[in-house]
CSV table of C-alpha atoms in Angstrom, one decimal:
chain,number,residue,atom,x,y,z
A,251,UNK,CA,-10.4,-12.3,0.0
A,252,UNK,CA,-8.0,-13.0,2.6
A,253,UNK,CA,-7.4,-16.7,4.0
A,254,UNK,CA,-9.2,-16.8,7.0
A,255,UNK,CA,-8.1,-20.6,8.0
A,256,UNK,CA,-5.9,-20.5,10.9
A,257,UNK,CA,-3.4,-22.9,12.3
A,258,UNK,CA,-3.7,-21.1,15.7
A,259,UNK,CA,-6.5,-22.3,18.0
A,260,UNK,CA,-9.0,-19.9,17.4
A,261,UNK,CA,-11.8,-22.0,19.1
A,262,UNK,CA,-9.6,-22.5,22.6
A,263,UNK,CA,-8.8,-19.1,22.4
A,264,UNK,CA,-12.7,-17.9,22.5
A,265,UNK,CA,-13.8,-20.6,25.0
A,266,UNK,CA,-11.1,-19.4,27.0
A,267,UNK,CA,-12.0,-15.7,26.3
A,268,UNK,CA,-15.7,-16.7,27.4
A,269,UNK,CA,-14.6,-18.3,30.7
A,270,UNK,CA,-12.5,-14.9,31.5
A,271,UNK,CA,-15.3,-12.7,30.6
A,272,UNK,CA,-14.0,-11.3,27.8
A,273,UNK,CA,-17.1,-12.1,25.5
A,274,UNK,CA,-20.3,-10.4,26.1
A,275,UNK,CA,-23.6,-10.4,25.1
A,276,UNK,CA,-25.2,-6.9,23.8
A,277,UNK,CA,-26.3,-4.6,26.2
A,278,UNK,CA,-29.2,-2.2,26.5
A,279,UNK,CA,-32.6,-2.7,24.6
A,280,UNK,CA,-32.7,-3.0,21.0
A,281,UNK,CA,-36.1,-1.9,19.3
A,282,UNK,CA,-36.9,-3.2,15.9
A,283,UNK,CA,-38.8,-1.3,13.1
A,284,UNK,CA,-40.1,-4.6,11.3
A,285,UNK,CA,-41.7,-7.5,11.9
A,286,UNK,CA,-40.3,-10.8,12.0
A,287,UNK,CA,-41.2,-12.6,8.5
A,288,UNK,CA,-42.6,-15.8,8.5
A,289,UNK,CA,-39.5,-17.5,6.6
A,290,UNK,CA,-35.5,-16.4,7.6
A,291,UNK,CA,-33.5,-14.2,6.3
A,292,UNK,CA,-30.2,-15.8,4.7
A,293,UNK,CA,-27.1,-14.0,5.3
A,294,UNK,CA,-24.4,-15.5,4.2
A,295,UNK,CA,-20.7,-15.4,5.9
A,296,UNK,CA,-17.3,-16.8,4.9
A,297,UNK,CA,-17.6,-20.1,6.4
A,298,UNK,CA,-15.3,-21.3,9.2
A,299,UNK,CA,-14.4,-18.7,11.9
A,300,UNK,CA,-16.6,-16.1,10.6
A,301,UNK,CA,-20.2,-18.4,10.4
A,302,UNK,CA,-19.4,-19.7,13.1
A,303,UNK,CA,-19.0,-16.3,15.7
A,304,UNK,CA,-21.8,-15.1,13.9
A,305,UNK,CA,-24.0,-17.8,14.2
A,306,UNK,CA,-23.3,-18.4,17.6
A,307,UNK,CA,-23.0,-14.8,19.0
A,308,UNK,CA,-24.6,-12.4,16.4
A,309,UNK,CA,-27.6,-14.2,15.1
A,310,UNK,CA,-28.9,-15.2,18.1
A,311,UNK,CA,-29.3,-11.7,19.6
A,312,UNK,CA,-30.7,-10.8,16.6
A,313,UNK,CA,-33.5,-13.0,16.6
A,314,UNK,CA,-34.1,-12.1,20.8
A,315,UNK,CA,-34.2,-8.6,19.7
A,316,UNK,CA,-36.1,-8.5,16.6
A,317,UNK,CA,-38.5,-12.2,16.2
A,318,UNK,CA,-36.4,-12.5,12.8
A,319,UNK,CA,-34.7,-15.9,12.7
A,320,UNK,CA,-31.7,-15.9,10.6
A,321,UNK,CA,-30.4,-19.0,8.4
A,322,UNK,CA,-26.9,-18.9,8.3
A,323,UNK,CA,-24.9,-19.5,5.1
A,324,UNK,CA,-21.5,-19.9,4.8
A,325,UNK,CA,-19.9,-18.5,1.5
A,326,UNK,CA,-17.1,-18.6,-0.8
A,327,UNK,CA,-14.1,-15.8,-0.6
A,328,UNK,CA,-13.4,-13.5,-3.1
A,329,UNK,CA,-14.4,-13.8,-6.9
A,330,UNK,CA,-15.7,-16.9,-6.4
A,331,UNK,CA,-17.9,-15.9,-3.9
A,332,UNK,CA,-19.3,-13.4,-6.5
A,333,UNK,CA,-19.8,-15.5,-9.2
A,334,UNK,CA,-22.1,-17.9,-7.6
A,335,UNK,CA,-24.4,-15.0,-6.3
A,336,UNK,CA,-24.8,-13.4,-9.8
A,337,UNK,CA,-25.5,-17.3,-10.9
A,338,UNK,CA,-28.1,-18.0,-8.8
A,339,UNK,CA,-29.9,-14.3,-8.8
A,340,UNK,CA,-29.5,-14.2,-12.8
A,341,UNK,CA,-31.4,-18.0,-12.8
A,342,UNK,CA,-34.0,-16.5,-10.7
A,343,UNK,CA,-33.0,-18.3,-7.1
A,344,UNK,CA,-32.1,-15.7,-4.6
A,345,UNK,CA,-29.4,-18.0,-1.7
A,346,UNK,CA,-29.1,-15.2,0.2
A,347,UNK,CA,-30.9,-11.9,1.4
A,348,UNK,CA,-27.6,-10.2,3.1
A,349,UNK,CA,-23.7,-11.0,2.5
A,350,UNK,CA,-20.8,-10.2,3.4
A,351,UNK,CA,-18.3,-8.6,1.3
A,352,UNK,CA,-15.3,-7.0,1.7
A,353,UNK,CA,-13.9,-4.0,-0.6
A,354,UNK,CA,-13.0,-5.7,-4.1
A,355,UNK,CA,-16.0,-8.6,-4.2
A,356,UNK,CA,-18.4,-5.6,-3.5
A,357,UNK,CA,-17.1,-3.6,-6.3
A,358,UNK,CA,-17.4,-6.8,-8.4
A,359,UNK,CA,-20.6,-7.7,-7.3
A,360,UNK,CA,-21.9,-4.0,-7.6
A,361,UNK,CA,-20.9,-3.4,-11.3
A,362,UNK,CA,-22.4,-7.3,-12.1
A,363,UNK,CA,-25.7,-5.2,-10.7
A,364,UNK,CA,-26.8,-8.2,-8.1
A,365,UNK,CA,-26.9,-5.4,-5.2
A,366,UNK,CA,-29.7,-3.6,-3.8
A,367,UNK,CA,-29.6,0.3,-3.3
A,368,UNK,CA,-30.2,0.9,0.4
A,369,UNK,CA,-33.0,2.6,1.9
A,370,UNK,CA,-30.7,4.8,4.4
A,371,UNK,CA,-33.8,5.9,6.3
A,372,UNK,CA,-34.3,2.7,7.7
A,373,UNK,CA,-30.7,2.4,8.5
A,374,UNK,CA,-30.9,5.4,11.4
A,375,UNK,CA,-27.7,3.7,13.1
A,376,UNK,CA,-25.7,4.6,9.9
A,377,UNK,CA,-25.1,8.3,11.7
A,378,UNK,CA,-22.5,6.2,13.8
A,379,UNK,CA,-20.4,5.1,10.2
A,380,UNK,CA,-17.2,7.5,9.5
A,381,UNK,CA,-17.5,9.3,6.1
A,382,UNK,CA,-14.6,7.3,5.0
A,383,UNK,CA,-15.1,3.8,4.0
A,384,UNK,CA,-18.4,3.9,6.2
A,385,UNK,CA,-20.3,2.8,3.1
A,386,UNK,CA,-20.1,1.6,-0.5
A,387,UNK,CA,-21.6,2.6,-3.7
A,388,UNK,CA,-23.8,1.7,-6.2
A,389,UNK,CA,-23.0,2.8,-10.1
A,390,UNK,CA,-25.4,5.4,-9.8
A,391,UNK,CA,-23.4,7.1,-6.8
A,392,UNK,CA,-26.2,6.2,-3.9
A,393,UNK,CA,-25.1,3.7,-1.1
A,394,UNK,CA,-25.3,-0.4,-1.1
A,395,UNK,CA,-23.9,-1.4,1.4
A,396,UNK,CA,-22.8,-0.6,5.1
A,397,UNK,CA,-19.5,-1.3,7.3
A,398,UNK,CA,-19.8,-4.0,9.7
A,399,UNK,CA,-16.1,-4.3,10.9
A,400,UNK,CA,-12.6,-2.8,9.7
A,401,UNK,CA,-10.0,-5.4,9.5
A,402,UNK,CA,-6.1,-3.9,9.6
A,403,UNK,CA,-3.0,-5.1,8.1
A,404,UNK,CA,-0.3,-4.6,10.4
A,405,UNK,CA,3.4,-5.0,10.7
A,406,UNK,CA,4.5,-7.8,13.5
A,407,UNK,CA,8.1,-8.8,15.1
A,408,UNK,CA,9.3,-11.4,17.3
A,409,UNK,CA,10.7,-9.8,20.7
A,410,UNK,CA,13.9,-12.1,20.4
A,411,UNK,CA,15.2,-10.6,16.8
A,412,UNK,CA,13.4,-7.2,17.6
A,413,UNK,CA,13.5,-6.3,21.4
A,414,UNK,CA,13.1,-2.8,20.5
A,415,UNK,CA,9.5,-2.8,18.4
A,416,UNK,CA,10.3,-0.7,15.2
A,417,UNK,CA,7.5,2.1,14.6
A,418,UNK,CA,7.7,2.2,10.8
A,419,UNK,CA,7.0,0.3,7.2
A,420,UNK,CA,10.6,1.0,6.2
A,421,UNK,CA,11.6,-1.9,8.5
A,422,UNK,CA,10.5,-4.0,5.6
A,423,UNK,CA,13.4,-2.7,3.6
A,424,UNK,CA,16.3,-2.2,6.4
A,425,UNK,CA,19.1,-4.4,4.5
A,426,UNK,CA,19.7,-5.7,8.3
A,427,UNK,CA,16.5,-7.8,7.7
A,428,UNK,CA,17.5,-9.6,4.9
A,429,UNK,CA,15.7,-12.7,4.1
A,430,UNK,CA,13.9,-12.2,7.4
A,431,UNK,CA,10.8,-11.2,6.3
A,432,UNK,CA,7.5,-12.5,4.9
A,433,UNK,CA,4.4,-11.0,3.1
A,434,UNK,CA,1.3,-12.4,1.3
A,435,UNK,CA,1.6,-12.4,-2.3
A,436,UNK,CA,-1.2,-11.1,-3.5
A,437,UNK,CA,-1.2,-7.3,-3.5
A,438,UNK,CA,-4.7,-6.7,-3.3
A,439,UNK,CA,-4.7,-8.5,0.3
A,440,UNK,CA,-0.8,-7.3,1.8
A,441,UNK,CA,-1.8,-3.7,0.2
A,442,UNK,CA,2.3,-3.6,0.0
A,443,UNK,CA,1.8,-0.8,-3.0
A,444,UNK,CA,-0.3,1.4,-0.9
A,445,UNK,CA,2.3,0.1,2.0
A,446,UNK,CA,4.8,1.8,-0.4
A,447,UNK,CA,3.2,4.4,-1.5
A,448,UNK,CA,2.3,5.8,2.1
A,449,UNK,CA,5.7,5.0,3.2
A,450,UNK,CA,8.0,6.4,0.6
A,451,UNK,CA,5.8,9.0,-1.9
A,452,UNK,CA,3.9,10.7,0.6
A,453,UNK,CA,0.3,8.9,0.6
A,454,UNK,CA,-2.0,8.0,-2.6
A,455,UNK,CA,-2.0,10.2,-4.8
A,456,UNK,CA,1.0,8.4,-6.9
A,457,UNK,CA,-1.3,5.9,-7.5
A,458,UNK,CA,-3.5,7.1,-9.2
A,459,UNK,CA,-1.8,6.9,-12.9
A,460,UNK,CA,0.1,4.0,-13.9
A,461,UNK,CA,3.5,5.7,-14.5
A,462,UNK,CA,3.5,7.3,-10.7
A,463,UNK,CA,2.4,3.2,-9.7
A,464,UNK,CA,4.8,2.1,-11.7
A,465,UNK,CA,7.6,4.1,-9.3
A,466,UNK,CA,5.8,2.9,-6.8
A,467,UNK,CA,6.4,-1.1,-7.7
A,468,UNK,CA,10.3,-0.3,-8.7
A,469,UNK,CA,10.1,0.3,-4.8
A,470,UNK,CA,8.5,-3.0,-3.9
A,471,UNK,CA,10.9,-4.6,-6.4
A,472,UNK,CA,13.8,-3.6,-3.8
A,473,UNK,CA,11.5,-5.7,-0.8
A,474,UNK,CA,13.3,-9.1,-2.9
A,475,UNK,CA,16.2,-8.7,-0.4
A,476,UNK,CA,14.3,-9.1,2.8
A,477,UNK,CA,11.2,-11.1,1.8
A,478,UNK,CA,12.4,-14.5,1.6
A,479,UNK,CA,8.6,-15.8,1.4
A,480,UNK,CA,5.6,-14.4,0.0
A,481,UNK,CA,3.0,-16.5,1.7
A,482,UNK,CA,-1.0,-17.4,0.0
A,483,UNK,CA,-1.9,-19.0,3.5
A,484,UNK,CA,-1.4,-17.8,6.6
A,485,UNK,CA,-0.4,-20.8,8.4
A,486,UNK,CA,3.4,-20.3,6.3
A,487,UNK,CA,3.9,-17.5,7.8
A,488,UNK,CA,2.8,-18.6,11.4
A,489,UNK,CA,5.3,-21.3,11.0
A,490,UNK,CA,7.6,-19.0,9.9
A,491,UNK,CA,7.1,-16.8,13.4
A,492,UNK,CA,7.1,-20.3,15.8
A,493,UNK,CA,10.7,-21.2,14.2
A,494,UNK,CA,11.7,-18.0,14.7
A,495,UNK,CA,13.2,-18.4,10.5
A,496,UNK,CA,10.5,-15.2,9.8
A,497,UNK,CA,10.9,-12.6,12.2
A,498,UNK,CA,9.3,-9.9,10.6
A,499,UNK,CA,6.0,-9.3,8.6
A,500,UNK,CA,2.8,-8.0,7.5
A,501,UNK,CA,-0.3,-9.9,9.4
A,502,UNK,CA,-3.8,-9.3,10.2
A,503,UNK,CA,-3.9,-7.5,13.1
A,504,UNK,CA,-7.0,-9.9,15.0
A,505,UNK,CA,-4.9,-13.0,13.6
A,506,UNK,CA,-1.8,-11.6,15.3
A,507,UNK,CA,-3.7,-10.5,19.0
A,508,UNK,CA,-4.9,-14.8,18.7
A,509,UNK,CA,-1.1,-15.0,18.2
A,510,UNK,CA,0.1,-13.8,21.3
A,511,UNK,CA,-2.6,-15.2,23.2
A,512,UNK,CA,-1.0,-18.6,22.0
A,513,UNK,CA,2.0,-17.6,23.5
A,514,UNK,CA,3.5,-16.4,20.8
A,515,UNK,CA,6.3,-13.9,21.4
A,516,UNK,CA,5.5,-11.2,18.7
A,517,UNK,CA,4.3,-7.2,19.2
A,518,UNK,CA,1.6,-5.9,17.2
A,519,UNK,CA,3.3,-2.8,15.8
A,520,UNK,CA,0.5,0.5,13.5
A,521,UNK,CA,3.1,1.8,12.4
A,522,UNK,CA,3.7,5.3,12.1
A,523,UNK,CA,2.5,5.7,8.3
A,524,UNK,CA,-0.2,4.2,9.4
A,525,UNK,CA,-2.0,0.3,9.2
A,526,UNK,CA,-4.3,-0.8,6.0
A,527,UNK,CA,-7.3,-0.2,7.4
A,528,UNK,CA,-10.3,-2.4,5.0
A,529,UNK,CA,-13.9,-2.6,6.0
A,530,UNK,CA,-16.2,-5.7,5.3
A,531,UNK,CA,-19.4,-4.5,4.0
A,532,UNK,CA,-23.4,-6.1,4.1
A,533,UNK,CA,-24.7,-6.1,0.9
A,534,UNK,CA,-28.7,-6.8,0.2
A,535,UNK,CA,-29.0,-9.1,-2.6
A,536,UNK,CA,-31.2,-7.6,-5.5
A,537,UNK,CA,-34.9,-8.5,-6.0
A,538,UNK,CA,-34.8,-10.3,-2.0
A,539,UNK,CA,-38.4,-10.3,-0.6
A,540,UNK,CA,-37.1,-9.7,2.6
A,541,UNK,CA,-35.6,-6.1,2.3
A,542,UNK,CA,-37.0,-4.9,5.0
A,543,UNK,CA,-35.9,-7.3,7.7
A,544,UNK,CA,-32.7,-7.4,5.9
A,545,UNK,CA,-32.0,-3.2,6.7
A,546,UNK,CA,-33.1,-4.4,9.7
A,547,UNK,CA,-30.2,-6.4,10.0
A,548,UNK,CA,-27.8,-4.0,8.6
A,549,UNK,CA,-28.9,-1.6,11.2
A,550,UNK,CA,-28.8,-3.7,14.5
A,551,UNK,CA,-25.0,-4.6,13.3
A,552,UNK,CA,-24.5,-0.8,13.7
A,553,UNK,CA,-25.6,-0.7,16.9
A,554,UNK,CA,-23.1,0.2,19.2
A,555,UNK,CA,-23.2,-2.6,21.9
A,556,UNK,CA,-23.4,-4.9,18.9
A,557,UNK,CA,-20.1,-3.1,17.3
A,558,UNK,CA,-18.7,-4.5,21.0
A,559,UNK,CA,-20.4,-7.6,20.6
A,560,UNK,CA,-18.3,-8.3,17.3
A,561,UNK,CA,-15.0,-6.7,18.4
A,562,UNK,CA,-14.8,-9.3,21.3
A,563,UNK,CA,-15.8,-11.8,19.3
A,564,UNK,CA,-14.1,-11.5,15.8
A,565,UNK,CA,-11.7,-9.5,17.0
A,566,UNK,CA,-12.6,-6.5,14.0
A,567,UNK,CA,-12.4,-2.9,15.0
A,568,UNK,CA,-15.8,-1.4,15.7
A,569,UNK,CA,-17.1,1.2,12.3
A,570,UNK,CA,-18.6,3.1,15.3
A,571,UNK,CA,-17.5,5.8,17.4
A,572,UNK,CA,-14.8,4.4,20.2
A,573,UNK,CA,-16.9,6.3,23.0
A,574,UNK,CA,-20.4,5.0,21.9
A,575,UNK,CA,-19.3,1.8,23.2
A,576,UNK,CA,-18.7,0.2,26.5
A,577,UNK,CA,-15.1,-1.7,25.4
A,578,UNK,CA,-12.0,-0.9,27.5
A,579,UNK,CA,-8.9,0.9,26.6
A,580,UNK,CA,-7.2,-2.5,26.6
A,581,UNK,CA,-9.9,-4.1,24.6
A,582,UNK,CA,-10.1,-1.3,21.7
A,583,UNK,CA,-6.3,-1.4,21.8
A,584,UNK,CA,-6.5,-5.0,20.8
A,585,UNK,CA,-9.1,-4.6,17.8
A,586,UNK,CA,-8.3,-1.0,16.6
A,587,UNK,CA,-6.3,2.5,16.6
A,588,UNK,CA,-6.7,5.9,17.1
A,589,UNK,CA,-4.2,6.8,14.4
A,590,UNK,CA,-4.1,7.6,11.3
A,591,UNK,CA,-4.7,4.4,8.8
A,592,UNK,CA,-4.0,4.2,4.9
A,593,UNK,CA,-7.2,3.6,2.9
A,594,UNK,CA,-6.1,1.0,-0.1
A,595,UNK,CA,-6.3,2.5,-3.4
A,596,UNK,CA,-9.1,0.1,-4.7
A,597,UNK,CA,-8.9,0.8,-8.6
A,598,UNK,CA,-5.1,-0.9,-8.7
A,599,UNK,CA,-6.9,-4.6,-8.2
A,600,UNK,CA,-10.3,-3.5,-9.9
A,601,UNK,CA,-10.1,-1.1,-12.8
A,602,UNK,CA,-6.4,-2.1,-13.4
A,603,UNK,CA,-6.5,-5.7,-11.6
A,604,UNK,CA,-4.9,-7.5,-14.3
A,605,UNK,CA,-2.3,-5.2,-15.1
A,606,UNK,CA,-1.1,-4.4,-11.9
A,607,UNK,CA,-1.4,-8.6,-11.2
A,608,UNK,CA,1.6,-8.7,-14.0
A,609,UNK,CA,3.5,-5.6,-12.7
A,610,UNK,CA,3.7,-6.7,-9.4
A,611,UNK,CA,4.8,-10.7,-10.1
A,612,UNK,CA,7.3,-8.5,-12.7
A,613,UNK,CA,9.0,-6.6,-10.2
A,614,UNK,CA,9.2,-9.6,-7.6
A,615,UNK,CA,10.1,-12.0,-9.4
């Protein structure tokens, strides 16, 4: 799961956002197909940033629209995360009715069978999700959980070293950049193989035996003479950025946008082989008495004024249409793209986690 704790000021930043009239509420009318329950439904949120927009933006017009109160949970990232749900449903305790999970937990928490099949006729907003990482799967093939936001690894430059944004991955490697650059060290959350793979073997497909990965990492191997730090927490890297000693890297594209907003001197380049484009899933917890108000949930996310709601707030791209929403050009522009994306290759940090863990630290180190 990726680090979410940020040395930039993301609080200012909203406040000031708020005062600006950047943040909005939802509009139109929301009509719900349950009735409130008479205790609230727990949906749990990786605490910090995320709780906190949710509880104070989200929740809230989830309760005016629908009578269901909402007790807000924050969670764990990652395994860890997973782990404690299983725990607690395999003892019989159910923490939480609805979480959120991004691409790897969900798979985890999926195959430990802790996740509820959805009912997709309750779920009518799901028509808005793309066919392509709109929803996840259960073992059995049927879906379990829906998009709520697409998060995008991007490449970023500071104007001074780079006055001329490049358009492309291969930046990275350009021996010009040497000992310039930084990237997070864990595969699973740069996606530098399926960087790699995009960039120099024509998309995917490589990757899905170990011998064409394998080629794939004796590429990634050559990134040694421009990375000079491969970062766990995000806060290196900003430091790197402010001092001007790491020009060039991959970010999060909604960390970067707070970036500039700080003042930051750095352009947010998709480049032209495309951003890692991850979604965050919900995922209904198994054997929760409050499935129904909890596809209620899952469905009001997907609303289109909510999908606005969220980019303004968390700064996500929308899983919805662009022109079902009321954001600006200049707003979408800030949380999401019109071009093409790479789609990470899952199975490398799942199915193969372990072994591609040791290829990877092999071929860097």
């Amino acid at each position: 799961m990726r680090n979410r704790k940020l040395g930039f000021n993301r609080r200012q930043f909203l406040k000031t956002s708020a005062a600006t009239g950047v943040l909005a509420g939802t509009s139109g009318l929301y009509a719900p197909a349950v009735h409130a329950a008479t205790e609230p439904l727990k949906i749990g949120s990786w605490g910090g940033f995320f709780e906190e927009v949710l509880s104070e933006k989200l929740y809230p017009e989830f309760t005016a629209a629908t009578g269901i109160e909402v007790d807000s949970i924050g969670t764990p990232n990652g395994d860890a995360q997973v782990v404690q749900l299983a725990q607690a449903i395999r003892a019989g305790n159910i923490p939480l009715d609805v979480s959120a999970l991004i691409p790897i937990p969900m798979v985890r928490a999926t195959n430990a069978g802790i996740i509820e099949e959805l009912d997709m006729s309750r779920i009518p907003n799901a028509k808005y999700l793309p066919e392509v990482q709109g929803l996840s799967q259960s073992t059995d093939g049927n879906p379990n959980g829906v998009a709520w936001f697409f998060y995008f690894n991007i490449l970023v430059t500071l104007r001074d070293d780079f006055p001329q944004a490049p358009n492309s991955w291969t930046e990275l490697w350009n021996p010009s950049n040497s000992g310039l650059a930084g990237v997070m060290a864990q595969p699973e959350i740069s996606n530098i193989i399926d960087i790699t793979a995009a960039t120099y073997f024509g998309g995917p497909d490589i990757l899905k035996t170990k011998e064409g990965t394998l080629e794939v990492l004796q590429k990634v191997g050559e990134l040694k003479e421009t990375v000079s730090l491969w970062y766990r927490d995000e806060a290196q890297f900003q430091n790197g950025l402010e001092t001007g000693e790491l020009p060039i890297g991959i970010y999060y594209n909604d960390v970067a946008t707070v970036a500039q907003a700080e003042g930051i001197e750095i352009d947010r380049v998709f480049p032209k082989e495309g951003a890692v484009k991850n979604p965050a899933y919900w995922g209904i917890s198994k054997g929760t008495a409050l499935r129904d108000q909890a596809h209620e949930f899952l469905n009001f996310t997907l609303d289109p004024s909510v999908q606005a709601l969220l980019a303004r707030n968390l700064g996500g791209g929308p899983v919805v249409p662009r022109e079902t929403t009321d954001l600006t050009d200049e707003e979408w522009g800030q949380v999401s793209t019109d071009a093409s994306t790479i789609a990470p290759a899952y199975h490398l940090y799942t199915d193969w986690g372990d072994w591609t863990a040791t290829e990877f630290s092999r071929v860097i180190s």
